Structure formats: C-alpha cells, structure tokens
JSON list of C-alpha atoms in Angstrom, two decimals:
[
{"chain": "A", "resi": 1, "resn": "UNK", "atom": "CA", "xyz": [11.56, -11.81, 18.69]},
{"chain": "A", "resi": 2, "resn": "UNK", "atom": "CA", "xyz": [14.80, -10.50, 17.20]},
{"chain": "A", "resi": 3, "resn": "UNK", "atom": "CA", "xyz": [16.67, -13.40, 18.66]},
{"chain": "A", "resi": 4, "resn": "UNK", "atom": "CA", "xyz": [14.32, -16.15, 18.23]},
{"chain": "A", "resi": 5, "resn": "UNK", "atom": "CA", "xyz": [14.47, -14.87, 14.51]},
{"chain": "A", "resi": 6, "resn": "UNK", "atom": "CA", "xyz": [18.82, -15.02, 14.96]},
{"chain": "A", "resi": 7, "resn": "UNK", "atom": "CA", "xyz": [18.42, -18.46, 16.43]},
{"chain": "A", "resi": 8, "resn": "UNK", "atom": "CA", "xyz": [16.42, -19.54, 13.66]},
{"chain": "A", "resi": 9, "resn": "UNK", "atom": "CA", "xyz": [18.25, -18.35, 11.04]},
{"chain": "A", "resi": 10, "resn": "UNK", "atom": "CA", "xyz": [21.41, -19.73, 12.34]},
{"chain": "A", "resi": 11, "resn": "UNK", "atom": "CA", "xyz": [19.56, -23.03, 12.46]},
{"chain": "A", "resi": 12, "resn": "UNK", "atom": "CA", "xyz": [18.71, -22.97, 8.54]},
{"chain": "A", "resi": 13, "resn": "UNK", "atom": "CA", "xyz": [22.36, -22.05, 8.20]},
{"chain": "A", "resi": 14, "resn": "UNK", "atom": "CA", "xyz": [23.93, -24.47, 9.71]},
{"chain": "A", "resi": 15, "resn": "UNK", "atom": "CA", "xyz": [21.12, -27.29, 8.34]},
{"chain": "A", "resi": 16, "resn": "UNK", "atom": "CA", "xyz": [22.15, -25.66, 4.59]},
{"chain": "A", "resi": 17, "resn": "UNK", "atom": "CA", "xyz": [25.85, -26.11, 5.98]},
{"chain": "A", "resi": 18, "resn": "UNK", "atom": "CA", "xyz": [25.51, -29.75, 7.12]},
{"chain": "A", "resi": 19, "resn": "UNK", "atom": "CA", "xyz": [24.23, -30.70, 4.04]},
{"chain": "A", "resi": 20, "resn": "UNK", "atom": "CA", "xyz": [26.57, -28.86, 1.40]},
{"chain": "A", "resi": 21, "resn": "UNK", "atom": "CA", "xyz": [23.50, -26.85, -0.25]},
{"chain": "A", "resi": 22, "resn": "UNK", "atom": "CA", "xyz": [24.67, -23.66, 0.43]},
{"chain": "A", "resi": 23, "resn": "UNK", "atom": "CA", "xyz": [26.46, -24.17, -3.42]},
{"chain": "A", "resi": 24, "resn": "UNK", "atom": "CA", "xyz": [22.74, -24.06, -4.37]},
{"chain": "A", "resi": 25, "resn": "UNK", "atom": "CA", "xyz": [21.60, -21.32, -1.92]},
{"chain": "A", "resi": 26, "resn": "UNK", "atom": "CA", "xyz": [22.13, -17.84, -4.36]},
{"chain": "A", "resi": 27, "resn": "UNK", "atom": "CA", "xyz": [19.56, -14.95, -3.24]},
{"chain": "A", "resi": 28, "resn": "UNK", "atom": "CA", "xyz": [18.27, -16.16, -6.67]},
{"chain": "A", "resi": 29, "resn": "UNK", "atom": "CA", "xyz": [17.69, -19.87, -6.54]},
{"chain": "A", "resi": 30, "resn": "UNK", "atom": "CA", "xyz": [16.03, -18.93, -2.95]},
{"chain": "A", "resi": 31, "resn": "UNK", "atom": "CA", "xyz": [13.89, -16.27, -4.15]},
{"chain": "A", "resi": 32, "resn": "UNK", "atom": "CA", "xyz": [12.25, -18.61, -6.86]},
{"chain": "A", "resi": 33, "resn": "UNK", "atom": "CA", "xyz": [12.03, -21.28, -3.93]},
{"chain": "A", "resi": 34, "resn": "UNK", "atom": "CA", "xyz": [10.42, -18.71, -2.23]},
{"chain": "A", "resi": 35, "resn": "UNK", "atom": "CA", "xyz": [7.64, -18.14, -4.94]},
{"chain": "A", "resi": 36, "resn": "UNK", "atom": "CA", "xyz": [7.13, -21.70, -5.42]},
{"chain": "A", "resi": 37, "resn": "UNK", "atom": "CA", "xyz": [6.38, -22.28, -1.89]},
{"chain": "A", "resi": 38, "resn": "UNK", "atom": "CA", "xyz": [4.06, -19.33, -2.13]},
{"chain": "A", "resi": 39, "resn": "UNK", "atom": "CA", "xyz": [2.00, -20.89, -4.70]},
{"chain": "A", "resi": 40, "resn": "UNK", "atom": "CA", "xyz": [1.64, -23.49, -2.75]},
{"chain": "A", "resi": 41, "resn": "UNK", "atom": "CA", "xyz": [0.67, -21.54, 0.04]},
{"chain": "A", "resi": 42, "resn": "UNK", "atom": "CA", "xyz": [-2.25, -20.01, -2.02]},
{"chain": "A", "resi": 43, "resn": "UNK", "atom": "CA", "xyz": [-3.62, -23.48, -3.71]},
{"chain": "A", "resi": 44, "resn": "UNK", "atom": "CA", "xyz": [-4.78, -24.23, -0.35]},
{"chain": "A", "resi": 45, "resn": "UNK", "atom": "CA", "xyz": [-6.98, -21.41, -0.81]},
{"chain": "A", "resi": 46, "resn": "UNK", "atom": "CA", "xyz": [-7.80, -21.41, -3.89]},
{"chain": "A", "resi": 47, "resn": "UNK", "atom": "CA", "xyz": [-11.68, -21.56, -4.63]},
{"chain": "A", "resi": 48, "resn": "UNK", "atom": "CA", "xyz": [-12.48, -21.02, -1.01]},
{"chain": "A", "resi": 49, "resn": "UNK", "atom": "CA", "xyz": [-15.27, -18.23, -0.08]},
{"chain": "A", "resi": 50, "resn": "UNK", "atom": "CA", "xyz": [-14.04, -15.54, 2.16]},
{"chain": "A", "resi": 51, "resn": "UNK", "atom": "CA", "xyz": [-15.55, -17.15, 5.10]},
{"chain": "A", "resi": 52, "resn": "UNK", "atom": "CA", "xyz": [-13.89, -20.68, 4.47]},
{"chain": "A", "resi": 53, "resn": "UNK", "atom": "CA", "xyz": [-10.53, -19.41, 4.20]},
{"chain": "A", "resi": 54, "resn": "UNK", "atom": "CA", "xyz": [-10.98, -18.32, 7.74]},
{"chain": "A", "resi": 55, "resn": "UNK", "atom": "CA", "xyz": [-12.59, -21.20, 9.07]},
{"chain": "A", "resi": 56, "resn": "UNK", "atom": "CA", "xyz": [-9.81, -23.89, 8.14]},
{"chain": "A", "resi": 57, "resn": "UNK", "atom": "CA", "xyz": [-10.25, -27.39, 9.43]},
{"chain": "A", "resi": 58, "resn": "UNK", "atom": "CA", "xyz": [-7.32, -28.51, 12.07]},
{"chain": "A", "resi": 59, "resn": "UNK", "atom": "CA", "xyz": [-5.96, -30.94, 8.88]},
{"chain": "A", "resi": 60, "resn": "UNK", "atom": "CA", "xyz": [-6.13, -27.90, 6.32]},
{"chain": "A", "resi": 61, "resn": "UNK", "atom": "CA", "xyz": [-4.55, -25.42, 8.97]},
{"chain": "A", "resi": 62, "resn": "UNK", "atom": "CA", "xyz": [-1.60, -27.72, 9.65]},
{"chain": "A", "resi": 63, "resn": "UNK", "atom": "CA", "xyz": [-1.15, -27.74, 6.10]},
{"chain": "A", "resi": 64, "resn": "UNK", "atom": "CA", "xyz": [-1.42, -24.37, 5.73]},
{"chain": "A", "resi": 65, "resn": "UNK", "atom": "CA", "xyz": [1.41, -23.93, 8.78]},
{"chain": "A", "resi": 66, "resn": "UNK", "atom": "CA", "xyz": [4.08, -25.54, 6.82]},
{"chain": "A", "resi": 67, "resn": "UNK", "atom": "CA", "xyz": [3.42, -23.75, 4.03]},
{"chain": "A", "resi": 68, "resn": "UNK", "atom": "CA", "xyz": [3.70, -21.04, 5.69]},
{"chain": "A", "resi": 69, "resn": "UNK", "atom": "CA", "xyz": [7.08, -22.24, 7.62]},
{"chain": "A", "resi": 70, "resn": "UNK", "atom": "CA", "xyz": [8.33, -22.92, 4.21]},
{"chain": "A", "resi": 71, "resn": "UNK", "atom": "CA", "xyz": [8.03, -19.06, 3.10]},
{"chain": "A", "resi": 72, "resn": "UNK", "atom": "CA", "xyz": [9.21, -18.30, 6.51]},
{"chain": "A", "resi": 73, "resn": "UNK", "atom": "CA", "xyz": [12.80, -20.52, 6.24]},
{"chain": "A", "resi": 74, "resn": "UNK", "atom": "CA", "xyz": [13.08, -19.19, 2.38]},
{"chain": "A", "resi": 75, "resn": "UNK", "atom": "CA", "xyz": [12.97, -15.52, 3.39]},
{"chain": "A", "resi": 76, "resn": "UNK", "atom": "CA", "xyz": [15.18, -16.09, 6.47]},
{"chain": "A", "resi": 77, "resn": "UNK", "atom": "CA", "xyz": [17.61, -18.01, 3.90]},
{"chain": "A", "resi": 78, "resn": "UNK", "atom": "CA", "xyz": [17.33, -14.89, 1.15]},
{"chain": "A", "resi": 79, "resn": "UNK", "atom": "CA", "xyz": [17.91, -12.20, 3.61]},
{"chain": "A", "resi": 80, "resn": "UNK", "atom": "CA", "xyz": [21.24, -14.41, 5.63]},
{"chain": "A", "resi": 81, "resn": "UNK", "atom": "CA", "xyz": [22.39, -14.67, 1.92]},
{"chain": "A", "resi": 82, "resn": "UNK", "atom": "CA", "xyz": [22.36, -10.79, 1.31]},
{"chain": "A", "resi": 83, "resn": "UNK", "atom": "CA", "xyz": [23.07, -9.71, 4.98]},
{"chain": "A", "resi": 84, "resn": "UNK", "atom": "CA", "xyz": [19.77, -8.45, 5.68]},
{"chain": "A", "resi": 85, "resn": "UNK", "atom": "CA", "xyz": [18.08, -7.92, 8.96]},
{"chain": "A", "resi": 86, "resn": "UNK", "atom": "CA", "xyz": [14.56, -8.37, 8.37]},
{"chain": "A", "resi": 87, "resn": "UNK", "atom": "CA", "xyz": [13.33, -6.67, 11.60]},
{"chain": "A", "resi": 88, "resn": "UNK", "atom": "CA", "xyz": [14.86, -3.42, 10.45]},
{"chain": "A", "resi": 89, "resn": "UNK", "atom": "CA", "xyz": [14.03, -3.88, 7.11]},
{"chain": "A", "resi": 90, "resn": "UNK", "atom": "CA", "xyz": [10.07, -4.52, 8.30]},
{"chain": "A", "resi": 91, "resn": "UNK", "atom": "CA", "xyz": [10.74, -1.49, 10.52]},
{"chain": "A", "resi": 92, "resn": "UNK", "atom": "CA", "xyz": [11.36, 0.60, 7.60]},
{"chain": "A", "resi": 93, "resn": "UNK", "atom": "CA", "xyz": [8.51, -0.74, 5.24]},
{"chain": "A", "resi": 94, "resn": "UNK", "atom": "CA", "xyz": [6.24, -0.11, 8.19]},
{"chain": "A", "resi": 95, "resn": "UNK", "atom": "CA", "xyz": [7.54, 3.64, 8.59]},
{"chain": "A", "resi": 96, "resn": "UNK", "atom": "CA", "xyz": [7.48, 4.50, 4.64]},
{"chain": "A", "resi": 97, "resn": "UNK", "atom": "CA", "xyz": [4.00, 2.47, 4.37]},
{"chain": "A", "resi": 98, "resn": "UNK", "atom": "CA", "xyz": [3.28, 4.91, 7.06]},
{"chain": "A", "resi": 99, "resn": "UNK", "atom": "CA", "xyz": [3.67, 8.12, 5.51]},
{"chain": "A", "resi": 100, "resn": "UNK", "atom": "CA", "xyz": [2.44, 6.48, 1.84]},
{"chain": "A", "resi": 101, "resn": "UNK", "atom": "CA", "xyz": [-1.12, 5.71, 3.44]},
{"chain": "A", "resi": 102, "resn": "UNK", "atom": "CA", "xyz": [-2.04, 8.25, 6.01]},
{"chain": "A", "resi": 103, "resn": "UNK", "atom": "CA", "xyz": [-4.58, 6.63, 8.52]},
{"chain": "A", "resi": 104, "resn": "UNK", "atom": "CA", "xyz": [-7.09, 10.30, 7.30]},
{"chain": "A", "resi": 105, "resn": "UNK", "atom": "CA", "xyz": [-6.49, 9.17, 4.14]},
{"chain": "A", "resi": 106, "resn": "UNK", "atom": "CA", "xyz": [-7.01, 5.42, 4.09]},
{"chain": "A", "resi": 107, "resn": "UNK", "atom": "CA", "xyz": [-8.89, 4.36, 6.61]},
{"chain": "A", "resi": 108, "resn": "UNK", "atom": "CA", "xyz": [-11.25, 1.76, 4.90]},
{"chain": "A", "resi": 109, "resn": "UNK", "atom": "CA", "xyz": [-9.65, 2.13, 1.80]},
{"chain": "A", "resi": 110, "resn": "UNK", "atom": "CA", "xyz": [-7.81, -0.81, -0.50]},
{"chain": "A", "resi": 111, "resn": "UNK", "atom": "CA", "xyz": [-6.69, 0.80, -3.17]},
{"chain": "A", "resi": 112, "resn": "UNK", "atom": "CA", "xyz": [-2.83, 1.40, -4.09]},
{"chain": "A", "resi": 113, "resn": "UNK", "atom": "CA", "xyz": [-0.48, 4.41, -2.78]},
{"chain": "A", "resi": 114, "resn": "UNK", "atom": "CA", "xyz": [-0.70, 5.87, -6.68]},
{"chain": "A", "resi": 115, "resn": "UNK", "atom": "CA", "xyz": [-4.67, 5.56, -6.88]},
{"chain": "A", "resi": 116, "resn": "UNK", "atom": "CA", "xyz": [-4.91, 8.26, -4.05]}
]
C-alpha cells in the first residue's frame, strides 16, 4: 500500500508540475480544495435515509468514487506539500485513538473522547 500511495503521489506531483500549478498548490489553497471537494462528497448524501446511503445505484456510486478520488488526490497533495507520510501519520492516530477509546470502554458507544 505504502508504495502504491508513493506512486500516486508522485503522479499528482508531477501532473501539478506539468502544468505549472504547483504556484497555486500552498498546504492552504489545498486544504480549502480539500473541504470543497468534501462538500461535495456529502451532497450526494444529503437527504438520503440510512439505508439509501448504503444502497447507492451503480450511476450514484461512480459519482460518489470521484468524489471520493478528489479528497483522496487533495490530501495526498497537502501532505507532499508539508512532507508528511500519511501511513505513519494514520499509524499514529490509530495508536492515540487507541488508548483515547478503550475497546471496555467504548464498545457500542458514539460519543466523544471528553464525554467519557
């Protein structure tokens, strides 16, 4: 995974590269990008029952896949931009989310790390 992820990111880099955006590229200008593409993500659920959200016609799930490619090439952009290696930064969130919501603790349980 690590090196699909490299491969792809050096991909976006060199797209950003060919086409002289990387003037526009600032962790900044990404990160709102990044939200706006978000939003997008969500209007496709947006009114849609729990159960329709996971039953997505083929035309709404391909629509929902770029969407979701979209986040996908704005974080990858973000974290090249600030030298970040999302794998170990995932690795991390996954070990302090670890010790924030003990499985005896949370096991069925939505609420935030504070509300325990």
């Amino acid at each position: 995974m690590n090196d699909n992820l490299e491969k792809l990111r050096q991909r976006l880099a060199e797209f950003a590269a060919m086409r002289d955006w990387d003037q526009f590229h600032s962790p900044k200008n990404l990160a709102m990008a990044l939200i706006a593409e978000a939003a997008e993500l969500v209007e496709h659920f947006q009114w849609l029952t729990e159960e329709q959200s996971q039953l997505l016609s083929p035309e709404k799930k391909q629509a929902v896949s770029h969407e979701l490619a979209d986040v996908l090439i704005y974080l990858i952009r973000i974290a090249d931009k600030l030298d970040i290696d999302l794998i170990a930064a995932a690795q991390s969130k996954i070990e302090i989310n670890e010790t924030r919501y003990p499985v005896e603790r949370v096991k069925g349980d939505a609420r935030r790390a504070e509300e325990y």
